[in-house]
Short mmCIF file of C-alpha atoms and ligand atoms in Angstrom, two decimals:
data_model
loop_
_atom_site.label_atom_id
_atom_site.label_comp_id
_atom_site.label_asym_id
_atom_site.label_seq_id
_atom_site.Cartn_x
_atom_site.Cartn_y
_atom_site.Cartn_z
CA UNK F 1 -19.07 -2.75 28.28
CA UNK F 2 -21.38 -4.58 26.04
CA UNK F 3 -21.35 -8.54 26.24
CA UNK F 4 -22.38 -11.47 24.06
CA UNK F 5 -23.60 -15.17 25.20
CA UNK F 6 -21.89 -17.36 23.33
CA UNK F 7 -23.16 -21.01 23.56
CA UNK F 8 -21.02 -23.55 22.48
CA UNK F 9 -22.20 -27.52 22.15
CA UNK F 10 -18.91 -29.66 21.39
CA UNK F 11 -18.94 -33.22 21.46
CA UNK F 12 -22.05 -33.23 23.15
CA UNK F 13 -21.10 -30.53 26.17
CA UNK F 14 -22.23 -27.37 26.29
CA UNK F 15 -20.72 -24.03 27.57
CA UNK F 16 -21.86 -20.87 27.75
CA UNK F 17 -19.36 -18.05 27.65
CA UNK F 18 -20.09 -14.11 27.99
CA UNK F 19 -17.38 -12.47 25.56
CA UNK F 20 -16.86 -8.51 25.07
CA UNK F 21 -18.86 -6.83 22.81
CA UNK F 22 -16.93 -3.62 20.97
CA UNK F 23 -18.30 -1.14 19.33
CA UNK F 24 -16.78 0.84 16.62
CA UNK F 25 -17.55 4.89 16.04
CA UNK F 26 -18.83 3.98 13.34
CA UNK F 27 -21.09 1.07 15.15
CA UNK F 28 -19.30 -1.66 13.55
CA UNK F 29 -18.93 -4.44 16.17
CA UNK F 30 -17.03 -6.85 17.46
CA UNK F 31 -16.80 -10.27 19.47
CA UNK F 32 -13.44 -10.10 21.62
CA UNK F 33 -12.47 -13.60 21.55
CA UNK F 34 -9.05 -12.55 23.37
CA UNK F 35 -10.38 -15.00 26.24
CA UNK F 36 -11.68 -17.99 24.60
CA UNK F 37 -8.76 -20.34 24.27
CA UNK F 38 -8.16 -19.62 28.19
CA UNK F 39 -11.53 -20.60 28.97
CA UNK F 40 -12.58 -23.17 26.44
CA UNK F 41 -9.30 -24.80 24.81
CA UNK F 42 -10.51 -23.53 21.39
CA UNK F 43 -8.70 -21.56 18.72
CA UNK F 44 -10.65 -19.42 16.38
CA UNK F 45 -9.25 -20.46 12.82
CA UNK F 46 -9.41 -17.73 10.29
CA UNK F 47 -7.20 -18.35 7.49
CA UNK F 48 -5.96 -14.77 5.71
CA UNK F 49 -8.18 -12.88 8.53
CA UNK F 50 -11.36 -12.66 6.22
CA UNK F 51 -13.17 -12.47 9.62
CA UNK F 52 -10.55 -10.86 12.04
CA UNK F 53 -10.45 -7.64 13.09
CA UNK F 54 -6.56 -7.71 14.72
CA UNK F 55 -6.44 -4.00 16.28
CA UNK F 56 -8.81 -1.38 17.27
CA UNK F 57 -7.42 1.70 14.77
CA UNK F 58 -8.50 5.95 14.85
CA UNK F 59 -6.72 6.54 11.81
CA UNK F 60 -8.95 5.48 8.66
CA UNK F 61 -12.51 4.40 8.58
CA UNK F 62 -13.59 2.02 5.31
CA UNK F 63 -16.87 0.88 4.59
CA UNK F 64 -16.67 -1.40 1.71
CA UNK F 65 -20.30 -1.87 0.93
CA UNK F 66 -20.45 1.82 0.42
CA UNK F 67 -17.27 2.67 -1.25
CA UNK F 68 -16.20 5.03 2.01
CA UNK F 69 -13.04 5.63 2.56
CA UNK F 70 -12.20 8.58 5.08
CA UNK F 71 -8.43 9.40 6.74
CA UNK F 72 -9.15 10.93 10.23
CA UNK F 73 -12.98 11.33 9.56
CA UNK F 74 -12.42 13.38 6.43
CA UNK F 75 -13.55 11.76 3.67
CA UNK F 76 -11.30 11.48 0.76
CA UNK F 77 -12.77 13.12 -1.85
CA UNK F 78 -12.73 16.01 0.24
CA UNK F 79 -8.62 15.82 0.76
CA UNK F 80 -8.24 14.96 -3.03
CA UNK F 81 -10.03 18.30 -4.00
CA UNK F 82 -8.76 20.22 -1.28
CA UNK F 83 -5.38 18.88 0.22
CA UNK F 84 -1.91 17.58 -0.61
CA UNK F 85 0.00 15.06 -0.13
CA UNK F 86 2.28 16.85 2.61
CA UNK F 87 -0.70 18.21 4.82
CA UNK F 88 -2.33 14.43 4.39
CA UNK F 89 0.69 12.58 5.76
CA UNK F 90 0.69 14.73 8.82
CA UNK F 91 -3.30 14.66 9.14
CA UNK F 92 -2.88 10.66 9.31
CA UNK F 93 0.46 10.82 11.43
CA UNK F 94 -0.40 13.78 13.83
CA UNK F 95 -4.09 13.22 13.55
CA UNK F 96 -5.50 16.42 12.81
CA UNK F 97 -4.83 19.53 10.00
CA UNK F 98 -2.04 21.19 10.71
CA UNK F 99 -2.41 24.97 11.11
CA UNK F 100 -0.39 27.29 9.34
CA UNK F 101 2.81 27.53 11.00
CA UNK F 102 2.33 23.73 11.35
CA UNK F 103 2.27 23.13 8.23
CA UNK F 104 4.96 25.42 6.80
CA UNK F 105 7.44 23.70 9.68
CA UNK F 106 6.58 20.00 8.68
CA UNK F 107 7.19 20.88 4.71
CA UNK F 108 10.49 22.73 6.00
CA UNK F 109 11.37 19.56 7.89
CA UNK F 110 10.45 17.29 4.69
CA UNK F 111 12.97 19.78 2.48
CA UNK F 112 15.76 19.85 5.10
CA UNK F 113 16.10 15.75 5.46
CA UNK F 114 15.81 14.99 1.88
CA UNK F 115 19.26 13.96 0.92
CA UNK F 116 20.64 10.70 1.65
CA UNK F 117 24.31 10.15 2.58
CA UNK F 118 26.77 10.31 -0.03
CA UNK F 119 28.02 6.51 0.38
CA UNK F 120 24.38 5.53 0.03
CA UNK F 121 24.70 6.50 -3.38
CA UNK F 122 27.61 3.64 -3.86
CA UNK F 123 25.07 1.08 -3.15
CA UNK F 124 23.32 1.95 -6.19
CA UNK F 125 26.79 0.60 -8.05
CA UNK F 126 26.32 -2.41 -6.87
CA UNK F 127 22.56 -3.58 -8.81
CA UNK F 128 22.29 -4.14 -12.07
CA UNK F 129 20.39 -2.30 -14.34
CA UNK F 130 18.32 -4.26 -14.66
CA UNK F 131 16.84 -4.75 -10.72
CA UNK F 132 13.47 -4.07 -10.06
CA UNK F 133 13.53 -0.93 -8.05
CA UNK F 134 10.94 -1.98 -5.41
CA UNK F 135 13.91 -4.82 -5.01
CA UNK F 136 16.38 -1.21 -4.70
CA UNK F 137 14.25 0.21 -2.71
CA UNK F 138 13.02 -2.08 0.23
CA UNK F 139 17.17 -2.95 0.81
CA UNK F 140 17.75 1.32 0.80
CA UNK F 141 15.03 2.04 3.54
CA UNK F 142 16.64 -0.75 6.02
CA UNK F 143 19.70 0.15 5.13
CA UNK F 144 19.10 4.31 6.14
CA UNK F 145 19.24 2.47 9.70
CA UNK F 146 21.94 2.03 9.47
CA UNK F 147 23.20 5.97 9.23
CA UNK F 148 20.97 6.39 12.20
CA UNK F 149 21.47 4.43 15.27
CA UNK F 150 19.55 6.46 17.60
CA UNK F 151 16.10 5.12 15.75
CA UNK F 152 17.09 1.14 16.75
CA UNK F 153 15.23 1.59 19.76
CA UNK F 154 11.46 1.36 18.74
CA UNK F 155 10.30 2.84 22.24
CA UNK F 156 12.25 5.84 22.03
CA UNK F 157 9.24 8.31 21.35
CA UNK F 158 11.88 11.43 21.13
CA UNK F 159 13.04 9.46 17.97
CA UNK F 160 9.74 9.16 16.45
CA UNK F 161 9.39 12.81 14.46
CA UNK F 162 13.16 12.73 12.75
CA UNK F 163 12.49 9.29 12.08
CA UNK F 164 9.34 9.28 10.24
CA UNK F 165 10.81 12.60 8.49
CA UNK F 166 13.69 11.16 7.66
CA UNK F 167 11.84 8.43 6.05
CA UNK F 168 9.32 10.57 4.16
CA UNK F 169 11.43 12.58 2.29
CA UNK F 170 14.49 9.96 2.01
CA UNK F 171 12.49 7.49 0.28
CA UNK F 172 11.32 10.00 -2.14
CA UNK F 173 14.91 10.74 -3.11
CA UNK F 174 16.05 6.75 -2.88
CA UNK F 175 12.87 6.28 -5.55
CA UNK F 176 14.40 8.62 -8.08
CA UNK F 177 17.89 7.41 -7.90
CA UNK F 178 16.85 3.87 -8.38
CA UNK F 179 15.36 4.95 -11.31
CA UNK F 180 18.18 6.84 -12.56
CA UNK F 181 20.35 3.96 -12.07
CA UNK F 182 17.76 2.07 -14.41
CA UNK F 183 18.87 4.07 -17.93
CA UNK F 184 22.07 5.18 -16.49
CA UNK F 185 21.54 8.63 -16.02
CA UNK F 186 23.40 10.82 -13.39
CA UNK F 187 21.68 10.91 -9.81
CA UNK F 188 19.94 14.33 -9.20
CA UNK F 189 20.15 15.89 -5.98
CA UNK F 190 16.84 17.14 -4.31
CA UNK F 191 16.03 20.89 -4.54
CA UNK F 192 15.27 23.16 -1.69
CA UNK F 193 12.69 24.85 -3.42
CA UNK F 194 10.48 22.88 -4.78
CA UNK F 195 7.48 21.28 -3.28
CA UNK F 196 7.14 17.41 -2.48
CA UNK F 197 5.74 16.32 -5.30
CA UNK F 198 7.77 18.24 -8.07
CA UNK F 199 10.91 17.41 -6.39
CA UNK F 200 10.06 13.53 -7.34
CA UNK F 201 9.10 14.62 -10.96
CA UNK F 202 12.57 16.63 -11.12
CA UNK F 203 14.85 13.88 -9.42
CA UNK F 204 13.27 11.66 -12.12
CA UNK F 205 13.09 14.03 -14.93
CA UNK F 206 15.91 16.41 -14.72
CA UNK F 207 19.10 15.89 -16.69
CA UNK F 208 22.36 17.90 -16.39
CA UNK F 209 21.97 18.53 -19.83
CA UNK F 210 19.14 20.69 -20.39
CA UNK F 211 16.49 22.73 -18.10
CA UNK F 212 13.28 20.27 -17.04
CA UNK F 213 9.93 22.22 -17.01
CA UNK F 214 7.90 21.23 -14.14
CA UNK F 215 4.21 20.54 -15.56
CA UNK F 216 2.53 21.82 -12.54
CA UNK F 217 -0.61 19.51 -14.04
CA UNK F 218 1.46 16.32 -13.24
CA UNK F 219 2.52 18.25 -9.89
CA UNK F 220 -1.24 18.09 -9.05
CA UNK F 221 -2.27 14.77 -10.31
CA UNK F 222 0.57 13.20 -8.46
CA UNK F 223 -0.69 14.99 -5.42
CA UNK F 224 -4.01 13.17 -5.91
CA UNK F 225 -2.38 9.39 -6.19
CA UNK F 226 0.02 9.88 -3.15
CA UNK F 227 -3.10 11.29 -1.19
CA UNK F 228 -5.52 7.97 -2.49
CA UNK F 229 -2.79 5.31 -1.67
CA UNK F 230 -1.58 7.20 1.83
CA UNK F 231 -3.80 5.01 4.01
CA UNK F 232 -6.28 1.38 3.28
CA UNK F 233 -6.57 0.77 7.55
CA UNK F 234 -5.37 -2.99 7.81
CA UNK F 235 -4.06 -4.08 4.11
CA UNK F 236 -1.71 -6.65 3.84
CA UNK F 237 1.66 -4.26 4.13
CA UNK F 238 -0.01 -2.05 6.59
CA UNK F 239 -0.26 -5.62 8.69
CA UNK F 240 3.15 -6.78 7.82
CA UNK F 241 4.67 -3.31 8.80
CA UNK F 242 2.33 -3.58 12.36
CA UNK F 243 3.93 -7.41 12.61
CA UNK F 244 7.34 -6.81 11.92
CA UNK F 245 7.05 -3.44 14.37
CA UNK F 246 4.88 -5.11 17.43
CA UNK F 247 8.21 -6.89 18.02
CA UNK F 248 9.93 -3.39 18.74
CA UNK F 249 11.40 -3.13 15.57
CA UNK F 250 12.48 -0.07 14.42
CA UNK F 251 10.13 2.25 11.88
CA UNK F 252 12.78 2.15 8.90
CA UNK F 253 12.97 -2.06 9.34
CA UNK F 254 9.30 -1.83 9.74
CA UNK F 255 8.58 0.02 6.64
CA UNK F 256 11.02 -1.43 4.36
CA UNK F 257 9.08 -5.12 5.14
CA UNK F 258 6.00 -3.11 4.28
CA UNK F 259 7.03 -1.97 0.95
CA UNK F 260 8.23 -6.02 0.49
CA UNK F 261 4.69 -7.13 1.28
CA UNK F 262 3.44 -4.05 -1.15
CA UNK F 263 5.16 -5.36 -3.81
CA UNK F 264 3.58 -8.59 -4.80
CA UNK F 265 1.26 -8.45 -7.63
CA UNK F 266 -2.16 -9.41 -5.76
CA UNK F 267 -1.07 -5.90 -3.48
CA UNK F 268 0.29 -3.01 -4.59
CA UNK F 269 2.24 -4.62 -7.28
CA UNK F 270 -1.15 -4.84 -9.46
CA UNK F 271 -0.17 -1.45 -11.02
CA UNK F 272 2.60 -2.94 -12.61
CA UNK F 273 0.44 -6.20 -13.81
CA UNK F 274 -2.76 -4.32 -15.08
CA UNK F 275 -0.12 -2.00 -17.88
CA UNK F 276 1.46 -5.16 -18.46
CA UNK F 277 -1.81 -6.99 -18.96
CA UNK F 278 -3.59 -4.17 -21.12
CA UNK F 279 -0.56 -4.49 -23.25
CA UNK F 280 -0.28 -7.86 -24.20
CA UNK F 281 -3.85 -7.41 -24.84
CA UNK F 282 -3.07 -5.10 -27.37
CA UNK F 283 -0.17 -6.58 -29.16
CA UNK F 284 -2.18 -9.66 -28.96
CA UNK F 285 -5.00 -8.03 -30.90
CA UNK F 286 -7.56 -10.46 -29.39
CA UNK F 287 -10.37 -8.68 -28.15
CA UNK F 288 -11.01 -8.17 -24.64
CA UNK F 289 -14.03 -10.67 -24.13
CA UNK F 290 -11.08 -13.03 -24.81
CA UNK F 291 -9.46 -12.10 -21.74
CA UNK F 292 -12.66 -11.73 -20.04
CA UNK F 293 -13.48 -15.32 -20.24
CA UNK F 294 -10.12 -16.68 -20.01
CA UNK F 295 -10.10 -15.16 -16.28
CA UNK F 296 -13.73 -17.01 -15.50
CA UNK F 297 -12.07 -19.79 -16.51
CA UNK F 298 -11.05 -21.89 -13.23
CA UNK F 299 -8.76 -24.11 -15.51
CA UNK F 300 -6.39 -21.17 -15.96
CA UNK F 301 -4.41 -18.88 -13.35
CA UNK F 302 -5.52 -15.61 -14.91
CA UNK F 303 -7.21 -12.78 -13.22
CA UNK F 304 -8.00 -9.38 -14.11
CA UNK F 305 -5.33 -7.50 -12.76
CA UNK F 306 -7.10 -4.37 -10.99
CA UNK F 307 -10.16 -5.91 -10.57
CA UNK F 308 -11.32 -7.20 -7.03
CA UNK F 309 -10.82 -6.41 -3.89
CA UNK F 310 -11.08 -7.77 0.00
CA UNK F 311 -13.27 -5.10 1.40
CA UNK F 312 -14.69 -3.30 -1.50
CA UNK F 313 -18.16 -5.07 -2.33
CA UNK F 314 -19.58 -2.38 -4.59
CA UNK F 315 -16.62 0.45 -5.65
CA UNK F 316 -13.38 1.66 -4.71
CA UNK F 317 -14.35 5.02 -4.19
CA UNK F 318 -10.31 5.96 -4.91
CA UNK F 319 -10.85 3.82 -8.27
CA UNK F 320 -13.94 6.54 -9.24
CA UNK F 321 -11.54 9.80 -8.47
CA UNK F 322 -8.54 8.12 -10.39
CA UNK F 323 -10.56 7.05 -13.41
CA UNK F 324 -12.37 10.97 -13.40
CA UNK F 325 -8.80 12.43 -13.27
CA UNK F 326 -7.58 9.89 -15.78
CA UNK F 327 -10.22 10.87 -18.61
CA UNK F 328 -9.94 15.06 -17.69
CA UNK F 329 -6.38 15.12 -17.90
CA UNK F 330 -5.80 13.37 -20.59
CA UNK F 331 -8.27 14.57 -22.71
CA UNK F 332 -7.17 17.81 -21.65
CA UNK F 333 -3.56 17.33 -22.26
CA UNK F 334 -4.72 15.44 -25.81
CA UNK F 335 -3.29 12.37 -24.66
CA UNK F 336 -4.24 9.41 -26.56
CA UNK F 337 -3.28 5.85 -25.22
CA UNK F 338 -4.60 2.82 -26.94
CA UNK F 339 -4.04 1.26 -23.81
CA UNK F 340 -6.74 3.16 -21.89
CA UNK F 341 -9.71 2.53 -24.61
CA UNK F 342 -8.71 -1.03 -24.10
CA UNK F 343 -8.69 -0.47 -20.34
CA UNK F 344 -12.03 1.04 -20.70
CA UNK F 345 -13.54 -1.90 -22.92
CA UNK F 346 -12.55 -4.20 -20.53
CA UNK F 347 -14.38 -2.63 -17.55
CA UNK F 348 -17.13 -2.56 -19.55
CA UNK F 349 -17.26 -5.73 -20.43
CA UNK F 350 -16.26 -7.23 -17.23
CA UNK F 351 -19.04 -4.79 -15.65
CA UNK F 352 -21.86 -6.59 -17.65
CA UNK F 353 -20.73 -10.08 -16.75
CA UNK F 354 -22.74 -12.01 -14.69
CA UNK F 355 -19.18 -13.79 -13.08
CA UNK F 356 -18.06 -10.62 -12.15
CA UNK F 357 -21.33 -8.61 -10.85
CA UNK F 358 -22.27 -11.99 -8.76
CA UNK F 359 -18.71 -11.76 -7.00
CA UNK F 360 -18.85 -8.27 -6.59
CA UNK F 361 -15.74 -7.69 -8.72
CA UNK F 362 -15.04 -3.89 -9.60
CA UNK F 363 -12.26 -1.82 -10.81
CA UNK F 364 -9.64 -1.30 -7.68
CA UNK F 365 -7.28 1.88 -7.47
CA UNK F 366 -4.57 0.09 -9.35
CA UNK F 367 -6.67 0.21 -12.52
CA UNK F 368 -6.59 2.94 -13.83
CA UNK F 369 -3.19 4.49 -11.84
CA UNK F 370 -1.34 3.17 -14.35
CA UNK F 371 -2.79 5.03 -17.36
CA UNK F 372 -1.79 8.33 -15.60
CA UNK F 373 1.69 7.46 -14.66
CA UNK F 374 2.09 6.45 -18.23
CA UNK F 375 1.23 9.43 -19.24
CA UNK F 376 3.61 11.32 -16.96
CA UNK F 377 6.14 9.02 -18.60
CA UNK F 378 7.02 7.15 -15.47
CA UNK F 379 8.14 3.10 -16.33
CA UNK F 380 5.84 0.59 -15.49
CA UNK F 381 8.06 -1.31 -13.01
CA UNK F 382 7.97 2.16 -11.46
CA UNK F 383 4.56 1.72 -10.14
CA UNK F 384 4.83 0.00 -7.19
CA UNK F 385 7.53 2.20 -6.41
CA UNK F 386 5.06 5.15 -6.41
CA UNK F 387 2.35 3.45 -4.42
CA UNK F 388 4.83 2.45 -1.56
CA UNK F 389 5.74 6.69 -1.62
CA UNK F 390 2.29 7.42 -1.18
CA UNK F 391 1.56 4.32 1.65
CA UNK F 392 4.63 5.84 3.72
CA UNK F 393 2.37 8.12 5.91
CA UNK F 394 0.06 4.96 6.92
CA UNK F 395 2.34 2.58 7.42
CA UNK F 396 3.81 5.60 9.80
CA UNK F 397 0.88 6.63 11.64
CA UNK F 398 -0.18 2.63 12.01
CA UNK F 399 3.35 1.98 13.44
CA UNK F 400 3.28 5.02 15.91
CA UNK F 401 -0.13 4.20 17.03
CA UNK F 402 0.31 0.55 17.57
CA UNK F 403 3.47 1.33 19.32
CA UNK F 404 1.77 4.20 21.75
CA UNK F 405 -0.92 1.14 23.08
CA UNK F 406 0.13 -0.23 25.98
CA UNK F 407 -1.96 -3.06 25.19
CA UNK F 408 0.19 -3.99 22.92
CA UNK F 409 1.54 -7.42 22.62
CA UNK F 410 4.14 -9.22 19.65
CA UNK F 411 1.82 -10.32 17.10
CA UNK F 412 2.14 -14.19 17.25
CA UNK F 413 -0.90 -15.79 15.77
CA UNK F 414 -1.49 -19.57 16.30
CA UNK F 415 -1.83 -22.57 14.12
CA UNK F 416 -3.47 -25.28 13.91
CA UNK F 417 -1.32 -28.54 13.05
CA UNK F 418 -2.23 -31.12 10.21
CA UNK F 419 1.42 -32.87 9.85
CA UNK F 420 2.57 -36.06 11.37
CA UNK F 421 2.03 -37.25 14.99
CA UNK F 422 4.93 -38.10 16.77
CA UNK F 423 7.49 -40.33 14.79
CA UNK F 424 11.38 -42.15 15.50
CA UNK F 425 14.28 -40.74 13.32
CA UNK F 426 15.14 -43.52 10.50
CA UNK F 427 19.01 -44.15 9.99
CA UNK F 428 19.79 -43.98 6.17
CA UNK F 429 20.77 -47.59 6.05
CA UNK F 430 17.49 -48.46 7.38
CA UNK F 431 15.34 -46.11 5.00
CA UNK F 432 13.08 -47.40 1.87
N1 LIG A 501 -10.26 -11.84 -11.92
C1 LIG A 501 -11.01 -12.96 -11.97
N2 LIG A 501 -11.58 -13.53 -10.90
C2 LIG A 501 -11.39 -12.95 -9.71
C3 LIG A 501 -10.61 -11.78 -9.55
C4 LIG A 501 -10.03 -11.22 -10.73
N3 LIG A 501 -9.30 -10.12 -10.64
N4 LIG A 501 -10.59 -11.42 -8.26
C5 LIG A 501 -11.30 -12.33 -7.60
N5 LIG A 501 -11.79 -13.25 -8.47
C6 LIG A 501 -12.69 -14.38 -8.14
C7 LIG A 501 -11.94 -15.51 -7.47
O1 LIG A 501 -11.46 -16.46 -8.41
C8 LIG A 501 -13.02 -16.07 -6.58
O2 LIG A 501 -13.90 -16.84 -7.39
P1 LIG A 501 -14.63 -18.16 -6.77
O3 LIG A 501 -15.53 -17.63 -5.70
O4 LIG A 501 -15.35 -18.73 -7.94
O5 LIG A 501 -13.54 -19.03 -6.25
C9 LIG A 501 -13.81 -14.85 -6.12
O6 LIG A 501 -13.64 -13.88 -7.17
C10 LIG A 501 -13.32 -14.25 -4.81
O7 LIG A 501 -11.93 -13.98 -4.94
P2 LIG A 501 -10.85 -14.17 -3.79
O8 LIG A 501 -9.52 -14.41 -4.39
O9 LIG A 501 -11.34 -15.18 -2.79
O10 LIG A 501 -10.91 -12.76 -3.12
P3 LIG A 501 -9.84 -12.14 -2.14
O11 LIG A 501 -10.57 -11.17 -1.30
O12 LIG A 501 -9.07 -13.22 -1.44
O13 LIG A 501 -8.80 -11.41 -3.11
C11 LIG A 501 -7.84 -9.79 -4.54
C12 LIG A 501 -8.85 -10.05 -3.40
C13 LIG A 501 -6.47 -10.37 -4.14
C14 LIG A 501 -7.69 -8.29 -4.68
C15 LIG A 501 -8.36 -10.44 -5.83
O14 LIG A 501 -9.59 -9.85 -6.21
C16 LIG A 501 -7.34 -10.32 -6.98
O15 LIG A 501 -6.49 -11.21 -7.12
N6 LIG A 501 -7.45 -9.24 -7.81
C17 LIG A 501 -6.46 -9.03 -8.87
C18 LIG A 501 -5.20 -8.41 -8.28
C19 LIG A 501 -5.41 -6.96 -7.89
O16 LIG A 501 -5.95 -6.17 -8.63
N7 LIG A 501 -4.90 -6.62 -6.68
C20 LIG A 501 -4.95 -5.24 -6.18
C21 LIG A 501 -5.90 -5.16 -5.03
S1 LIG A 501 -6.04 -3.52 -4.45
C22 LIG A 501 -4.62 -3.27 -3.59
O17 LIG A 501 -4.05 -4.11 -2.96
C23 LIG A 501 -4.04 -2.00 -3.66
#
């Protein structure tokens, strides 16, 4: 193993450690600092891990100054032309293609598990119409524990398969109820034959009433989202659900913090913000340099929703393929949305603004998601919903690996403490 010397002069004394180096497959490297409390008192401090790498990961490979994003080695513009969502979930969980027959048993598997139990659909009763369904959903995917005991215990790997099943094509089903319950429609029940993805559009779509044609275009372009949201290596749900699980808790508690974490609006609730944003641009009628400057300005809390990202220092290289689909389909279906020439004005102009190319700011996958789904007709507070469908098999296959390393431990990070040194309790008669 490679080392490091790493000299350290504190206060005048100076120590010399040697410290692990690791090296990536991709020769990114490392400084394991795993010993360096033990042998020098010190903590690192690295507030929101800008600078931490907390797990060594096979699953997905992202090189942000290159806009390279690859599940399993395959990169994934390859899986967006050439996959689907079904064979991409068990790439990243199983971690290779499937053949064949392996294939055409997992998608059996996803059909046969895709009903929840009837009293689950009572629980719906009790929201009102008006909850946010990430709200529905995150309560629905702990709750499914609750129907199956024998997937409490986190280190029963005989569990694992049904489990993560169970989950993939459950949630898929709980996400079209708990939109149903939004406009008060009747719950539809999952059909045998229909693939994945048009099973979502018919759950959502469908009404007693009348027959639902199944757009095989949306089929398709749905395909493409759930495959360029499946995986994003350590994001900040993909983290939570490795917390929350590194203290043996079970995958559907695991994965219903996950889609908690998803939802706030710097994470995968951005969808949401960016429609909402692009719209009260346009009722507004201001033009978009307005908005432009207003989020330079440090004086106010706006941002541009959809814009930025952690890791991503040049594209998002799942931002390019949405925006390509975006235009072709929607030219090609003769959509026009005022929202996405304002959408594209906006890039533009944030694109030529020195603020924005100094900090590296581009479009991020959320931008331009949100157009499509429109499109399809799917509610904005939908979104999230959608993105946390597609994130299932990488929360999964992050979960299963962590919990297959022996080396691993709870995730307790340290702190350091800036509040008052030690001070006496005060009776009330005695306080100011
Ligand atoms: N609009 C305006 N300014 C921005 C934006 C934005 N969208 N994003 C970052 N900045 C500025 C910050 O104010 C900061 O400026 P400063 O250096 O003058 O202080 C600088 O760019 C760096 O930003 P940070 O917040 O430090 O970057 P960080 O890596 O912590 O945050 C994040 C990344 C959360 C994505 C941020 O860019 C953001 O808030 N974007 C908008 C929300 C969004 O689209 N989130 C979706 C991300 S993709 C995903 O999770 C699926």
């Amino acid at each position: 193993m490679d080392t490091a010397k790493l000299v350290l002069n504190i206060e005048g004394k100076e120590q010399s450690l040697d410290l692990p180096v690791i090296t990536g497959s991709e020769k990114e490297k490392a400084l394991d600092i795993g010993s360096l409390r033990a042998k020098t008192g010190l903590v690192a401090l690295d507030p929101a891990f800008g600078n931490t790498a907390s797990t060594l990961s096979a699953i997905t490979f992202l090189d942000g100054e290159q806009g390279i994003l690859r599940y399993r080695g395959i990169p994934i513009e390859e899986l967006g032309a050439h996959s689907n969502f079904v064979e991409v979930a068990y790439l990243l969980i199983n971690g290779q293609l499937p053949t064949k027959s392996q294939l055409e048993s997992y998608r059996y598997n996803l059909t046969r598990h895709s009903m929840i139990h009837e009293d689950m659909k009572r629980f719906f009763d009790g929201y009102p119409s008006t909850a946010h369904p990430m709200a529905i959903l995150s309560s629905m995917v702990c709750s499914l524990s609750a129907y199956y005991p024998d997937a409490l215990d986190a280190m029963n790997t005989e569990m694992f398969d049904i489990t993560a099943t169970r989950i993939l094509s459950k949630v898929r089903t709980i996400s079209a109820y708990a939109y149903k319950k939004s406009i008060g429609q009747p719950f539809v029940y999952p059909q045998n034959h229909l693939s994945y993805c048009a099973n979502i559009l018919n759950m959502m779509f469908s009404v007693p009433a009348e027959p639902y044609h199944i757009d095989e275009e949306w089929v398709k372009i749905l395909n493409l989202l759930l495959i360029l949201h499946a995986d994003h290596e350590q994001n900040c749900s993909t983290s939570t659900v490795r917390t929350v699980g590194s203290a043996h808790t079970n995958l559907f508690a695991s994965i219903s913090a996950g889609v908690c974490a998803l939802w706030g609006p710097l994470h995968g609730g951005a969808n949401q913000e960016v429609l909402e944003m692009l719209e009260k641009i346009r009722v507004s009628g201001d033009s978009v340099q307005k908005y432009v400057e207003l989020a330079k300005d440090k004086n106010s809390t706006f941002r541009l929703m959809g814009f930025g990202h952690r890791v991503y220092k040049n594209f998002d290289p799942r931002a390019t393929l949405i925006k390509g689909a975006c235009d072709k389909l929607l030219s090609k279906k003769g959509v026009k949305d005022p929202l996405l020439d304002i959408a594209r004005r906006l890039e533009e102009a944030a694109l030529k603004d020195s603020y924005f190319v100094e900090r590296k700011l581009y479009p991020n996958v959320d931008f331009y998601s949100g157009i499509i789904y429109r499109a399809m007709g799917i509610p904005t507070d939908m979104f999230t919903v959608l993105f946390a469908l597609g994130r299932l098999p990488g929360w999964i296959a992050q979960w299963k690996e962590m919990n297959a390393d022996k080396s691993t431990r709870i995730v307790r990070p340290r702190q350091i403490y800036t509040g008052e040194t030690e001070r006496h309790y005060v009776p009330m008669d005695k306080r100011g």
